[in-house]
GROMACS .gro file of C-alpha atoms in nm:
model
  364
    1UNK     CA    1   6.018  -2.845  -0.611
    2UNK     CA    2   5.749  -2.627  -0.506
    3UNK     CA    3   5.741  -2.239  -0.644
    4UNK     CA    4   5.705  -2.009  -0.374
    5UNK     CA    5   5.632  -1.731  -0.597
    6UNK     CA    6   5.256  -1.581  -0.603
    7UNK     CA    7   5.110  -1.667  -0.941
    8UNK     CA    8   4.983  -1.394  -1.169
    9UNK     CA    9   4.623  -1.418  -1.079
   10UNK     CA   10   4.752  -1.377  -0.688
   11UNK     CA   11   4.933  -1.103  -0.777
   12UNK     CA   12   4.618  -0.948  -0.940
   13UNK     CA   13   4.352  -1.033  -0.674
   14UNK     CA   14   4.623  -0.924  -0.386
   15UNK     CA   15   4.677  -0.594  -0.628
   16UNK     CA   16   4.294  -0.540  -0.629
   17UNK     CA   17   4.212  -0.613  -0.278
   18UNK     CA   18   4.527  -0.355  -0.194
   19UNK     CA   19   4.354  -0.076  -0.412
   20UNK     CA   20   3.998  -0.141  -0.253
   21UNK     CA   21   4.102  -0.067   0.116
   22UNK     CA   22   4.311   0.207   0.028
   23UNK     CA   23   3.977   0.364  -0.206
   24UNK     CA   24   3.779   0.345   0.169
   25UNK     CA   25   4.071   0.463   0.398
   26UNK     CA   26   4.063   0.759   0.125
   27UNK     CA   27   3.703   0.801   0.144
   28UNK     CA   28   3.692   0.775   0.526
   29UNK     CA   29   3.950   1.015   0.558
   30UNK     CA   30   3.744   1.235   0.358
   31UNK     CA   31   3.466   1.226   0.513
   32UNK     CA   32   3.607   1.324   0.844
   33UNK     CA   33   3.793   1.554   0.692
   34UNK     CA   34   3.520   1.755   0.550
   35UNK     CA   35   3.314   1.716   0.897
   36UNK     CA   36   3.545   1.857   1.140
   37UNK     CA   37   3.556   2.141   0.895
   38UNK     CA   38   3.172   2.182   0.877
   39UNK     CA   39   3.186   2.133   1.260
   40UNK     CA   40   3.402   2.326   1.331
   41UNK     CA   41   3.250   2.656   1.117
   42UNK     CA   42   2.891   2.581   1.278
   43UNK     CA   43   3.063   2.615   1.637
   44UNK     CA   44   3.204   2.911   1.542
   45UNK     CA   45   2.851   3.057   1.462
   46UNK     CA   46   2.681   2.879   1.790
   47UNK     CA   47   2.529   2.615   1.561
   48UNK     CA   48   2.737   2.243   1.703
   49UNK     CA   49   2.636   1.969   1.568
   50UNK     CA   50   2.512   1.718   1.846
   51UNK     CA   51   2.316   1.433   1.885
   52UNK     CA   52   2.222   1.411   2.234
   53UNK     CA   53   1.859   1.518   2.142
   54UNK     CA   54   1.785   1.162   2.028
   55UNK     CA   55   1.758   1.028   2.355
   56UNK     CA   56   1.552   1.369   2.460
   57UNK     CA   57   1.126   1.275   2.518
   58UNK     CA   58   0.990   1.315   2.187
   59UNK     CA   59   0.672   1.487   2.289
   60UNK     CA   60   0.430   1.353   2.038
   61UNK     CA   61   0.229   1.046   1.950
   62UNK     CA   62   0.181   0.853   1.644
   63UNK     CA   63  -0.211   0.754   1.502
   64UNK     CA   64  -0.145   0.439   1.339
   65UNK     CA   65   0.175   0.242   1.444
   66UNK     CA   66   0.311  -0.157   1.387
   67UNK     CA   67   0.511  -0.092   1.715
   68UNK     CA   68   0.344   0.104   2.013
   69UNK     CA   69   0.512   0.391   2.107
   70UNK     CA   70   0.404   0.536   2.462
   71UNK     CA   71   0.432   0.864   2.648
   72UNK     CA   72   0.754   0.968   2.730
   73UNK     CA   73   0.941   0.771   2.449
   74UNK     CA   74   1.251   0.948   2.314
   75UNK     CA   75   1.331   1.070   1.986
   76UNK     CA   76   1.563   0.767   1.887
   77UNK     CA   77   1.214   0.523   2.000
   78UNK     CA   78   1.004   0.731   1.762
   79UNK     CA   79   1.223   0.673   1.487
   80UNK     CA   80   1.254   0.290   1.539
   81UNK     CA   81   0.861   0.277   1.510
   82UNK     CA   82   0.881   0.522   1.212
   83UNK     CA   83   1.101   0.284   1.067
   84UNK     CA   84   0.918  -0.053   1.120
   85UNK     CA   85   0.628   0.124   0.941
   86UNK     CA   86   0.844   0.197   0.636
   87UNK     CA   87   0.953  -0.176   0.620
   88UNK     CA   88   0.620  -0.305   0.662
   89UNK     CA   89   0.479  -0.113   0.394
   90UNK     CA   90   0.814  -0.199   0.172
   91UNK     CA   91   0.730  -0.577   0.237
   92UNK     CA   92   0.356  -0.506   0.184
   93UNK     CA   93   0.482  -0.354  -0.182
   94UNK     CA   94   0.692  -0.608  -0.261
   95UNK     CA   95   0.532  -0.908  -0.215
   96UNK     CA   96   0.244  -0.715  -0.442
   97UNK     CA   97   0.455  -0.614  -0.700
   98UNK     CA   98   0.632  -0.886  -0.771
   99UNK     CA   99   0.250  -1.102  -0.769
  100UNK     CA  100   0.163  -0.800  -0.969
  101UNK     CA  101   0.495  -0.825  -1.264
  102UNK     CA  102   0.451  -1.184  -1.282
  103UNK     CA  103   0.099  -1.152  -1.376
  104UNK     CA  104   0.183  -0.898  -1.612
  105UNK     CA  105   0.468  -1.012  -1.759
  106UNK     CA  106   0.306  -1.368  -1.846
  107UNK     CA  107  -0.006  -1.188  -1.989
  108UNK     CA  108   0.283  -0.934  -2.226
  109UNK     CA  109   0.409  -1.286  -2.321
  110UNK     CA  110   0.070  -1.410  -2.390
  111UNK     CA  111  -0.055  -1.560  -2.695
  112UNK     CA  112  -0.364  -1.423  -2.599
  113UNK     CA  113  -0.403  -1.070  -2.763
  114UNK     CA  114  -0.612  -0.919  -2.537
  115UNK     CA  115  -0.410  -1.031  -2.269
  116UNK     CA  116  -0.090  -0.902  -2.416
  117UNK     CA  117  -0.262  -0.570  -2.483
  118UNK     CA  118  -0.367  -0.544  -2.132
  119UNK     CA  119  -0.032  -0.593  -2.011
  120UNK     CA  120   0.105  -0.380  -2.242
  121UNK     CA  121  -0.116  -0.081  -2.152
  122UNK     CA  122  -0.047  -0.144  -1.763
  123UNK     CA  123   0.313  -0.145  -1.813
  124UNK     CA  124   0.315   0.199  -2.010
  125UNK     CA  125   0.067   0.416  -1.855
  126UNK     CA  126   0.188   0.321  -1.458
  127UNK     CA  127   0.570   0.377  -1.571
  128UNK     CA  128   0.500   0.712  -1.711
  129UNK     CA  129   0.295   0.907  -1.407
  130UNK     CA  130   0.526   1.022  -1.108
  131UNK     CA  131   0.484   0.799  -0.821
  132UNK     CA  132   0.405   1.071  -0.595
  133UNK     CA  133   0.139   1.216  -0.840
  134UNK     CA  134   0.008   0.853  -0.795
  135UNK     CA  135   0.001   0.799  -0.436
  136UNK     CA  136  -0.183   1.138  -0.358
  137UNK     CA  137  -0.453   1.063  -0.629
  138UNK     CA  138  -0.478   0.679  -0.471
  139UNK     CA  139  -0.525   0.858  -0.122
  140UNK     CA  140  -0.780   1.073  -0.225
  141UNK     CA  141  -0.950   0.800  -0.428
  142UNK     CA  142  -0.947   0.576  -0.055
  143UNK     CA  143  -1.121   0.925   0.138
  144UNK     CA  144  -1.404   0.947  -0.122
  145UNK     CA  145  -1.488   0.581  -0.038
  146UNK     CA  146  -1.817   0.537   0.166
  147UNK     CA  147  -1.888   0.568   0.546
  148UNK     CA  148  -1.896   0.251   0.771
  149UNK     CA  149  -2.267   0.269   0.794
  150UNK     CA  150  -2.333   0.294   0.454
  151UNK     CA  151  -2.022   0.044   0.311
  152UNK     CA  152  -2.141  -0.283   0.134
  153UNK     CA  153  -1.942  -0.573   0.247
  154UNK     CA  154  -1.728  -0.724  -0.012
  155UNK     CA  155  -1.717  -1.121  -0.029
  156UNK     CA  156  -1.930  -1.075   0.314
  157UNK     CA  157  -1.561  -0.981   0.528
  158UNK     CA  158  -1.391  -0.695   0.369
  159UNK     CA  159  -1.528  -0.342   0.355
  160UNK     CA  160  -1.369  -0.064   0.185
  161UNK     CA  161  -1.444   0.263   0.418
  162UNK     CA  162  -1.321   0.641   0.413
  163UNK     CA  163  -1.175   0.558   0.757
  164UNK     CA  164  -0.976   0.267   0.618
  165UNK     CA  165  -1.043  -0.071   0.497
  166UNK     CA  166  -1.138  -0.314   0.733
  167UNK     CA  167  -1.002  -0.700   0.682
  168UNK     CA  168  -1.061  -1.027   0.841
  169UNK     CA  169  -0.788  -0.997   1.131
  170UNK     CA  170  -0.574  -1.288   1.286
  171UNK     CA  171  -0.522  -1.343   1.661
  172UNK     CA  172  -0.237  -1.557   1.704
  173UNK     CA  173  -0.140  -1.776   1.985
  174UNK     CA  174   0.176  -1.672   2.145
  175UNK     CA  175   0.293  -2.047   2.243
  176UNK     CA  176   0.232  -2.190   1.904
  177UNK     CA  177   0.388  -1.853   1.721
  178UNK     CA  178   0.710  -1.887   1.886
  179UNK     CA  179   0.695  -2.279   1.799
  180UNK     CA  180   0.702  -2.143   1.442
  181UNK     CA  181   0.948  -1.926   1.428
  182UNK     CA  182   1.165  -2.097   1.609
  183UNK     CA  183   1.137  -2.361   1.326
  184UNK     CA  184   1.165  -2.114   1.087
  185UNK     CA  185   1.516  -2.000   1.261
  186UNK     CA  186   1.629  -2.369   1.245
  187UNK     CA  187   1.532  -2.365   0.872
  188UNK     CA  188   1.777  -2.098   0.829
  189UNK     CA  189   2.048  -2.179   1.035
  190UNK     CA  190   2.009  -2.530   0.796
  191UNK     CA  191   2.052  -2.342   0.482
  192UNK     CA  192   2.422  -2.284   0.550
  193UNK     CA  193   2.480  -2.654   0.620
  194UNK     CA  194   2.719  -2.813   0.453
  195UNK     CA  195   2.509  -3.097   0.326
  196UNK     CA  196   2.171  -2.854   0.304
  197UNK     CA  197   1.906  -3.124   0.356
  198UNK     CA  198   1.671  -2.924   0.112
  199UNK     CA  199   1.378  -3.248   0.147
  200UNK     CA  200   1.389  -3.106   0.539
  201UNK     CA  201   1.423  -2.768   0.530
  202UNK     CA  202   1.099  -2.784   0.275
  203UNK     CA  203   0.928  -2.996   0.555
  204UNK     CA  204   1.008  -2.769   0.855
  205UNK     CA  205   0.911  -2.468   0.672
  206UNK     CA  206   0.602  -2.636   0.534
  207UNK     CA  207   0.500  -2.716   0.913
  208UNK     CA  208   0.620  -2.369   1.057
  209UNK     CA  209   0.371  -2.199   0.863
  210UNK     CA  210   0.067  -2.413   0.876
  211UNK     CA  211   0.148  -2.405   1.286
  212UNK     CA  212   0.140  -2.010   1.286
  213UNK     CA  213  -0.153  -1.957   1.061
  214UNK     CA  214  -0.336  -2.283   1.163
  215UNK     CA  215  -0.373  -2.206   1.523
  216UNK     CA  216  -0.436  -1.842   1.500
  217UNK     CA  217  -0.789  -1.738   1.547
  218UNK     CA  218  -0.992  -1.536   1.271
  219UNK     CA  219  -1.231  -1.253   1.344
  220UNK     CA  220  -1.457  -1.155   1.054
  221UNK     CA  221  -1.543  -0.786   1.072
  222UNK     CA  222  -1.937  -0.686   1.060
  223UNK     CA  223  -2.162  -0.386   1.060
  224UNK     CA  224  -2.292  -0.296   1.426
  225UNK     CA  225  -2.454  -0.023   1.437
  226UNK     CA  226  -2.304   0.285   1.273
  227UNK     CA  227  -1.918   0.138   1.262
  228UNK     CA  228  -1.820  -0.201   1.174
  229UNK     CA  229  -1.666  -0.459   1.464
  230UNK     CA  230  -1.369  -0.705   1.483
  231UNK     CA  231  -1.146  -0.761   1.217
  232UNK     CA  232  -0.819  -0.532   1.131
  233UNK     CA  233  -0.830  -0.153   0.973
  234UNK     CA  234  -0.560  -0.079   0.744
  235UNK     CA  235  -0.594   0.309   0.773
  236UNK     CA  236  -0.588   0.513   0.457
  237UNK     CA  237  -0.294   0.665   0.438
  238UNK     CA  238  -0.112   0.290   0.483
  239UNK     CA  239  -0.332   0.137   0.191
  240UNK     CA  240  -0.268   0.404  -0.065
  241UNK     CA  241   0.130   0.405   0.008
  242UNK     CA  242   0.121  -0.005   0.026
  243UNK     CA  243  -0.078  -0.050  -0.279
  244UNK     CA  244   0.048   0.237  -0.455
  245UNK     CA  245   0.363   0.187  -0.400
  246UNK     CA  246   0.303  -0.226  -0.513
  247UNK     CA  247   0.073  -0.134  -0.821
  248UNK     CA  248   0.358   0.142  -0.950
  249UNK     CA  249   0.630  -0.128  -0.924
  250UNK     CA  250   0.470  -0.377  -1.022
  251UNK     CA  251   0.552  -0.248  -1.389
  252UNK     CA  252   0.906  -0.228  -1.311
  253UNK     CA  253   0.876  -0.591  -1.197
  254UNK     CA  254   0.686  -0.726  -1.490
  255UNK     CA  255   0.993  -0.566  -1.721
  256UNK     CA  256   1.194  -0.716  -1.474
  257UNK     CA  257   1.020  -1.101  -1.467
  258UNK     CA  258   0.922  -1.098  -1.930
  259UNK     CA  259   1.330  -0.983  -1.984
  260UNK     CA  260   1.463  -1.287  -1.799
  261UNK     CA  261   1.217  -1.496  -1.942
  262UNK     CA  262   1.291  -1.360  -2.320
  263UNK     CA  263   1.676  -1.400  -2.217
  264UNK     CA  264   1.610  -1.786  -2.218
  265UNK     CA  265   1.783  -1.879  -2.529
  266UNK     CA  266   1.509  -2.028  -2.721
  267UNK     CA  267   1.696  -2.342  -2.791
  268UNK     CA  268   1.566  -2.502  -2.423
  269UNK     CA  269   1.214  -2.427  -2.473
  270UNK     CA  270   1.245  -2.643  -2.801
  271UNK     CA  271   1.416  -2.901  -2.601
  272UNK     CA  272   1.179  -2.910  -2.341
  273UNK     CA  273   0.939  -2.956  -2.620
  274UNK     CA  274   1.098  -3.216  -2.818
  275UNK     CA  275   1.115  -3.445  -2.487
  276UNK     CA  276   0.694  -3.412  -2.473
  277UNK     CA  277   0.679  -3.161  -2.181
  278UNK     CA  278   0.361  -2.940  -2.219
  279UNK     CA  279   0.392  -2.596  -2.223
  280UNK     CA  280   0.342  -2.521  -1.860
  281UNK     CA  281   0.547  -2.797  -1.731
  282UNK     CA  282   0.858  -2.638  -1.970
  283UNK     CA  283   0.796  -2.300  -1.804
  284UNK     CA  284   0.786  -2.449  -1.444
  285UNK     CA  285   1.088  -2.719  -1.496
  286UNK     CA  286   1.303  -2.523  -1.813
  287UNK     CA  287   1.233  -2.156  -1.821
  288UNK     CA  288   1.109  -2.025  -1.499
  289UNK     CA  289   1.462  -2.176  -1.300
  290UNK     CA  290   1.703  -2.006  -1.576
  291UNK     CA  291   1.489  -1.680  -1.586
  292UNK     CA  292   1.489  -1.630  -1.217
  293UNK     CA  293   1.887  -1.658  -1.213
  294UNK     CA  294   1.903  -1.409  -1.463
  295UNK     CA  295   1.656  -1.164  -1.240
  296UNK     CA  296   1.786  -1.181  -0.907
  297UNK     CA  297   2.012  -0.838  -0.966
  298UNK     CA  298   1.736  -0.622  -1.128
  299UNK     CA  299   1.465  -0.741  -0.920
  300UNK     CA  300   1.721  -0.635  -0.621
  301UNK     CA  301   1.761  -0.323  -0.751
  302UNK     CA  302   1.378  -0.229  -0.741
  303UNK     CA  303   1.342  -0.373  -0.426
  304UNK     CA  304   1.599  -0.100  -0.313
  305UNK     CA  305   1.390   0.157  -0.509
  306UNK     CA  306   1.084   0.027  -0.364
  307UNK     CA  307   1.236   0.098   0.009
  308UNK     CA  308   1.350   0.426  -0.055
  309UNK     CA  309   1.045   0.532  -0.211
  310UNK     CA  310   0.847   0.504   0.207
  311UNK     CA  311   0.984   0.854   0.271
  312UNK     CA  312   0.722   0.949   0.010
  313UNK     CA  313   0.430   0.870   0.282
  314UNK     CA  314   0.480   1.231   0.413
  315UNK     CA  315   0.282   1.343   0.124
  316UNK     CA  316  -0.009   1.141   0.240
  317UNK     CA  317   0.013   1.144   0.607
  318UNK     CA  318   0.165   0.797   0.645
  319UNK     CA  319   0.363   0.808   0.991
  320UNK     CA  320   0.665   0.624   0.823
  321UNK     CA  321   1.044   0.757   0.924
  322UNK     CA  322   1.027   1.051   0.704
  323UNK     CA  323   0.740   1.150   0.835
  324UNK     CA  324   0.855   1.128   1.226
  325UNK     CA  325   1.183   1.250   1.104
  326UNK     CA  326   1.054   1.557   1.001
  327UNK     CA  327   0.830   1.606   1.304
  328UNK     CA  328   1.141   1.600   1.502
  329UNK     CA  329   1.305   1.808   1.323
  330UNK     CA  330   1.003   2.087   1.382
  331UNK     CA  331   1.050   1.972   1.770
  332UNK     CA  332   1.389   2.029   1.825
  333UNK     CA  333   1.568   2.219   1.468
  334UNK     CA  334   1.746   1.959   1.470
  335UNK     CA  335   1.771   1.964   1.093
  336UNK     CA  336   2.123   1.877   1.020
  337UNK     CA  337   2.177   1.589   1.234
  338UNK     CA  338   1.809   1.432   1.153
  339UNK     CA  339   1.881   1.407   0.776
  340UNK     CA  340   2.251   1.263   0.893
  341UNK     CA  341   2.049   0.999   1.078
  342UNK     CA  342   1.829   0.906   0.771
  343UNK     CA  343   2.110   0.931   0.537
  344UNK     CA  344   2.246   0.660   0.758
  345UNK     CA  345   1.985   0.434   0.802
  346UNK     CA  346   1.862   0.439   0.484
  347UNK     CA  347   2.276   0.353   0.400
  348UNK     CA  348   2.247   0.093   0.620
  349UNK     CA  349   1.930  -0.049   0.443
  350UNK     CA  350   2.061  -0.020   0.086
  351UNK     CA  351   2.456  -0.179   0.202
  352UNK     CA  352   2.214  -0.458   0.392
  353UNK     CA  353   2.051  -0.508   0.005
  354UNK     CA  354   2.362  -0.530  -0.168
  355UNK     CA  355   2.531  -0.742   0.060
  356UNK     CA  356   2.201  -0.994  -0.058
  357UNK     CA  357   2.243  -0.916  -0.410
  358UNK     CA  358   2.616  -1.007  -0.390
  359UNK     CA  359   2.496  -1.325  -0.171
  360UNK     CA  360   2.276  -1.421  -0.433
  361UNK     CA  361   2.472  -1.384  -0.705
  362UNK     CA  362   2.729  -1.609  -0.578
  363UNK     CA  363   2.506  -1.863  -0.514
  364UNK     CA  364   2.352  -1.917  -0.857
   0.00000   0.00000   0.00000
């Protein structure tokens, strides 16, 4: 006969999940608690907290923008576009940083002594300047570039300006675009199959992206005149934060990438030897696998810090969130509720992370 009586790991788990949601009924509870209070003294002294000034015109314009934001647009619009600047410029960074720490965490592992030397210098000098100290001298580095007129082209399509640097740009078709990413949805949606048909998923990826970049159309930028034609401008203040930002993590990342490598127990490498696998193949088939597993939390954890470092283009002009969120602020004085709005978006952003990291780590 069947025991109906929880076993002592159900007891635990029930006893844990029990102490959990009591920990954020507390917390919630607090936090209510201690905001009536604060509203309530500020509407004794004529200063309520509201938020109706979000959907209030915002009265100003932005130079450089991924989304456009026209005339009239409220407050809450302005922010949405301040905020799709930050996360381009955060996927910008860490696409390049991670490039970046993998380059120089293989050459720290290097046989090669001037390679190790290199990537030891890199590592210790970029870790040990402030970021922000960083990004301003990067910025001023990208103003004391050139004019247009006078810029030499570099590989015959990019020039490096002082009013930005100007890159072969893609036109892409809208038809064939949404093809793409409608494959790349399906890839996704496939990924929490049951079965996962990896050989597919591989294959419709494979296709999406040769669809979207294969039918887009190229224009190379050139010199006419006194300014240079076609192409795309990354402005100045969006190259030093994106490459800053990249080239300061990028250290972080390469600590990252060589201590999941070294934590490899050495024992597989020698196996991978002793079955006749060159060195590269062991790193691709033996090492690289186990040493990602073993980097998926810390390499979460600087993508976080890479994200909450955008708030740091307001040093350097960069119309990111904190930048717009501090115009508004100057708009309306509507200081109190505009850092509650950033504190909870940038919440949002980090909770989003961790949910990834948990994802992630339950999947290895």
């Amino acid at each position: 006969m069947t025991s109906m009586t929880p076993s002592p790991v159900a007891k635990g788990q029930l006893r844990s999940h029990v102490v959990t949601i009591s920990a954020v009924i507390f917390a919630i509870a607090l936090i209510f608690f201690f905001a009536s209070s604060i509203q309530q003294r500020l509407s004794a002294i004529g200063l309520g907290v509201s938020f109706d000034y979000l959907l209030a015109p915002a009265g100003f314009s932005l130079a450089q923008s991924i989304i456009p934001l026209p005339p009239g647009s409220s407050n809450l619009a302005a922010i949405g576009v301040g905020l799709a600047n930050a996360m381009v410029v955060a996927l910008v960074a860490i696409i390049g940083s991670t490039l970046l720490g993998l380059l120089a965490a293989l050459a720290r592992l290097s046989s090669n002594p001037l390679a190790a030397r290199i990537g030891r210098f890199y590592v210790n000098v970029v870790r040990n300047v402030p970021l922000l100290v960083f990004l301003v001298f990067l910025y001023l580095a990208f103003l004391s570039l050139p004019s247009p007129r006078v810029a030499a082209p570099i590989l015959g399509s990019f020039y490096f300006t002082n009013r930005g640097i100007v890159v072969p740009g893609p036109e892409f078709s809208p038809l064939w675009t949404a093809v793409g990413f409608l494959l790349l949805l399906i890839c996704l949606c496939a990924r929490f199959m049951p079965s996962r048909p990896r050989l597919l998923i591989s294959t419709m990826f494979s296709v999406a992206v040769v669809i979207i970049l294969g039918t887009a159309r190229y224009q190379v930028p050139s010199l006419v005149g006194f300014s240079i034609k076609g192409g795309a401008t990354l402005s100045n203040e969006f190259a030093a934060m994106a490459f800053g930002i990249a080239f300061y993590f990028g250290a972080e990342m390469a600590e990252v990438i060589r201590a999941g490598i070294l934590s490899v127990p050495r024992a597989q490498s020698e196996a991978a030897a002793a079955l006749g696998l060159r060195r590269s193949a062991a790193f691709r088939l033996v090492i690289a696998p186990q040493a990602l597993r073993l980097a998926i939390p810390p390499t979460i954890n600087v993508y976080v810090n890479i994200i909450k470092s955008t708030p740091l283009g307001v040093a350097v002009g960069y119309a990111e969130i904190m930048t717009v969120t501090y115009q508004i602020m100057q708009n309306t004085g509507r200081a109190i509720e505009s850092v509650i709005v950033l504190a909870i978006i940038f919440m949002a952003i980090n909770a989003a992370c961790s949910a990834l990291l948990n994802g992630l780590d339950r999947g290895r």
